[in-house]
JSON list of C-alpha atoms in Angstrom, two decimals:
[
{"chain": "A", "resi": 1, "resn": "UNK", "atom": "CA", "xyz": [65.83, 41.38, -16.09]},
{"chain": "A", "resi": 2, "resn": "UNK", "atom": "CA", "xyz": [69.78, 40.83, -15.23]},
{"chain": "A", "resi": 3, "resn": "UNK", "atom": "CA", "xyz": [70.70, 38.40, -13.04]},
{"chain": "A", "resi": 4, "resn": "UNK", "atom": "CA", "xyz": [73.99, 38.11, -10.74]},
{"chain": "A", "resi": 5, "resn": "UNK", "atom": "CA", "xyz": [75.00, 34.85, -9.74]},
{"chain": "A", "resi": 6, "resn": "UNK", "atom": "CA", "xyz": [77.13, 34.16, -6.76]},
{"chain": "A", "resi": 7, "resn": "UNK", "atom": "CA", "xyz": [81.40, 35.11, -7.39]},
{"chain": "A", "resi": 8, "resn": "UNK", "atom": "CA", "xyz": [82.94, 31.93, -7.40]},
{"chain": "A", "resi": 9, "resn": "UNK", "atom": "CA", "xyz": [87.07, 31.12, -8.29]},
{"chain": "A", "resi": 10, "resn": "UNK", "atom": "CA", "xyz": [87.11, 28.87, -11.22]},
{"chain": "A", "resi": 11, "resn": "UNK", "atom": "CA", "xyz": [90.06, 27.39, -13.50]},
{"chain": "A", "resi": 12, "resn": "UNK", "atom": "CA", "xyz": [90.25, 29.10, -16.69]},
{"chain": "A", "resi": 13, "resn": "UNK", "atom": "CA", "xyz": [92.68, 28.48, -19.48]},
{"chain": "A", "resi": 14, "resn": "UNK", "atom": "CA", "xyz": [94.13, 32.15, -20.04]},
{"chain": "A", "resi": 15, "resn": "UNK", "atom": "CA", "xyz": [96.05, 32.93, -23.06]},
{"chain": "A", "resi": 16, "resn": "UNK", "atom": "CA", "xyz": [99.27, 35.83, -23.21]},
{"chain": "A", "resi": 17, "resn": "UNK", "atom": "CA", "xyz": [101.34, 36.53, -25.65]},
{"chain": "A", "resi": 18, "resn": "UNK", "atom": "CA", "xyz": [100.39, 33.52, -27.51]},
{"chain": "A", "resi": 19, "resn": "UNK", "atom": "CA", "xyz": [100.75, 31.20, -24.18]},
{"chain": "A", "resi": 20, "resn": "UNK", "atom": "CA", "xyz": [98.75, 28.88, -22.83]},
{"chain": "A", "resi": 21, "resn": "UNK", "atom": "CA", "xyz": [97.99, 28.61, -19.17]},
{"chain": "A", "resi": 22, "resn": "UNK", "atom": "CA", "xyz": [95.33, 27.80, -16.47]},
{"chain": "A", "resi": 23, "resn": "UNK", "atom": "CA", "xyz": [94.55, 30.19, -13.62]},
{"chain": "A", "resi": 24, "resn": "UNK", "atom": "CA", "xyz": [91.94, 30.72, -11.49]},
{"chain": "A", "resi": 25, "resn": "UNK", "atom": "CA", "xyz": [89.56, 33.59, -12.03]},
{"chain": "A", "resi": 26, "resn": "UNK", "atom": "CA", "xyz": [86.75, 34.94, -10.07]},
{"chain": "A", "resi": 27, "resn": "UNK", "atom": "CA", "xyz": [83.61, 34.41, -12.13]},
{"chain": "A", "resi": 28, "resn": "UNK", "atom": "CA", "xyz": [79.84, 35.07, -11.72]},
{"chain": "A", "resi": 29, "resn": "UNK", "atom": "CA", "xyz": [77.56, 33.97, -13.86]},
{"chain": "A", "resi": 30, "resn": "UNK", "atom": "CA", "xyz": [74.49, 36.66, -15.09]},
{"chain": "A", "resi": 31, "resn": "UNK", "atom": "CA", "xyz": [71.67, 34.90, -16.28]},
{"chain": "A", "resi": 32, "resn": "UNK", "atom": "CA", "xyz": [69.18, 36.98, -19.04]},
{"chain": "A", "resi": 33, "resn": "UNK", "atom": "CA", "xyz": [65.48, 37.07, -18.97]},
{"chain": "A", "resi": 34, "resn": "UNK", "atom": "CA", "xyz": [63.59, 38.94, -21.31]},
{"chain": "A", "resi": 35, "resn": "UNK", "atom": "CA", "xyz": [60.22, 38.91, -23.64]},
{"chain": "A", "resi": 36, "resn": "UNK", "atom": "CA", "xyz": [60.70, 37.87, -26.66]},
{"chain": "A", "resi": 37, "resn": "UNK", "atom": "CA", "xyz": [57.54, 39.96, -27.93]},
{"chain": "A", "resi": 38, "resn": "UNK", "atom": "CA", "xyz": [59.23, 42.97, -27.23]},
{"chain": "A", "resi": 39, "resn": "UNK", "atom": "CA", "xyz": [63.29, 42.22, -27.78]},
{"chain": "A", "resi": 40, "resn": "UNK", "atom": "CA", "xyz": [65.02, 39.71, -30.44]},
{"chain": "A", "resi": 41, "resn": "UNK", "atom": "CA", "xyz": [67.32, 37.70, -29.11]},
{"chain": "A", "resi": 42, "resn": "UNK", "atom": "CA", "xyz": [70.04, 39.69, -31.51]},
{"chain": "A", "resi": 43, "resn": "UNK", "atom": "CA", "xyz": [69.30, 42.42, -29.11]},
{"chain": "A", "resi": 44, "resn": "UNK", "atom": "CA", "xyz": [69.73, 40.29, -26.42]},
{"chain": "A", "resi": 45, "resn": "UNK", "atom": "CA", "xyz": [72.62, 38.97, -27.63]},
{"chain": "A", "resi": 46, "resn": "UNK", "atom": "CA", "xyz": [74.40, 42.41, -28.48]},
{"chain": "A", "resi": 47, "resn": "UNK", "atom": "CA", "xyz": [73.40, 44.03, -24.98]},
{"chain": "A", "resi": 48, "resn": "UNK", "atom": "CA", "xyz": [75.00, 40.71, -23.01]},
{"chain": "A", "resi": 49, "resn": "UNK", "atom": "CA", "xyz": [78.29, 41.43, -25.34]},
{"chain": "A", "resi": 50, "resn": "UNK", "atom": "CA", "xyz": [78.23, 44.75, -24.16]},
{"chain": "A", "resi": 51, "resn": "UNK", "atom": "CA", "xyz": [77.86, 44.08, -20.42]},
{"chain": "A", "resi": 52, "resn": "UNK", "atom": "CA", "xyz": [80.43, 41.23, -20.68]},
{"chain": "A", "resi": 53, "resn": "UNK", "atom": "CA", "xyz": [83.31, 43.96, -23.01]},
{"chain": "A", "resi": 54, "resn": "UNK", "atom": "CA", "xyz": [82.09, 46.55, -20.04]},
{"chain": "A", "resi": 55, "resn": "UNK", "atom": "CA", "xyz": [83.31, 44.27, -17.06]},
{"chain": "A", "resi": 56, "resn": "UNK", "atom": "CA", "xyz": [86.50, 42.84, -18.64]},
{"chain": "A", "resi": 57, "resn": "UNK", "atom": "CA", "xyz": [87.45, 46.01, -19.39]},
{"chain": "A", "resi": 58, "resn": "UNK", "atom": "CA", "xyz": [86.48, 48.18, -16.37]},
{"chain": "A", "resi": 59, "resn": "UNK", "atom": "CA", "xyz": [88.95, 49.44, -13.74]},
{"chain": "A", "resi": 60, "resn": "UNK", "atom": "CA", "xyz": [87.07, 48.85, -10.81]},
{"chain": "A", "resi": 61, "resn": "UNK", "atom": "CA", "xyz": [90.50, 49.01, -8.15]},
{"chain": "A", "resi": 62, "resn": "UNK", "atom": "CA", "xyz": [91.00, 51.91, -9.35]},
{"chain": "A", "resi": 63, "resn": "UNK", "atom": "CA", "xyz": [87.19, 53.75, -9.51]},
{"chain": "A", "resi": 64, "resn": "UNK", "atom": "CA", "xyz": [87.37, 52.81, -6.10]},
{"chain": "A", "resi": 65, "resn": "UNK", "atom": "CA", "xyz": [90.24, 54.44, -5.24]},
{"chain": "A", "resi": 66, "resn": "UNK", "atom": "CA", "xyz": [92.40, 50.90, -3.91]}
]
């Protein structure tokens, strides 16, 4: 089961072009449960990495059409 946490802004250092800086991001955090019985946490693991690549990388402006 995937969880979504509340968006919140939070300070985040962000690095470009070899620069440092802080900025504020909105971030939510989503919170994994599963049965270990049934899925290893490398599973686990490698699904979360692939929900957190999908979301930095998705164009949701413009999906929506903004």
């Amino acid at each position: 089961m995937l969880g979504v946490g509340a968006i919140v802004k939070r300070p985040i250092v962000i690095t470009e072009n070899g620069d440092e800086f802080i900025g504020i991001r909105s971030m939510a955090s989503l919170p994994l449960t599963y049965d270990r019985r049934f899925i290893s946490r490398p599973d686990a693991d490698l699904f979360m990495a692939d929900i957190k690549h999908r979301l930095e990388q998705a164009a949701f402006e413009a999906d929506l059409g903004l």
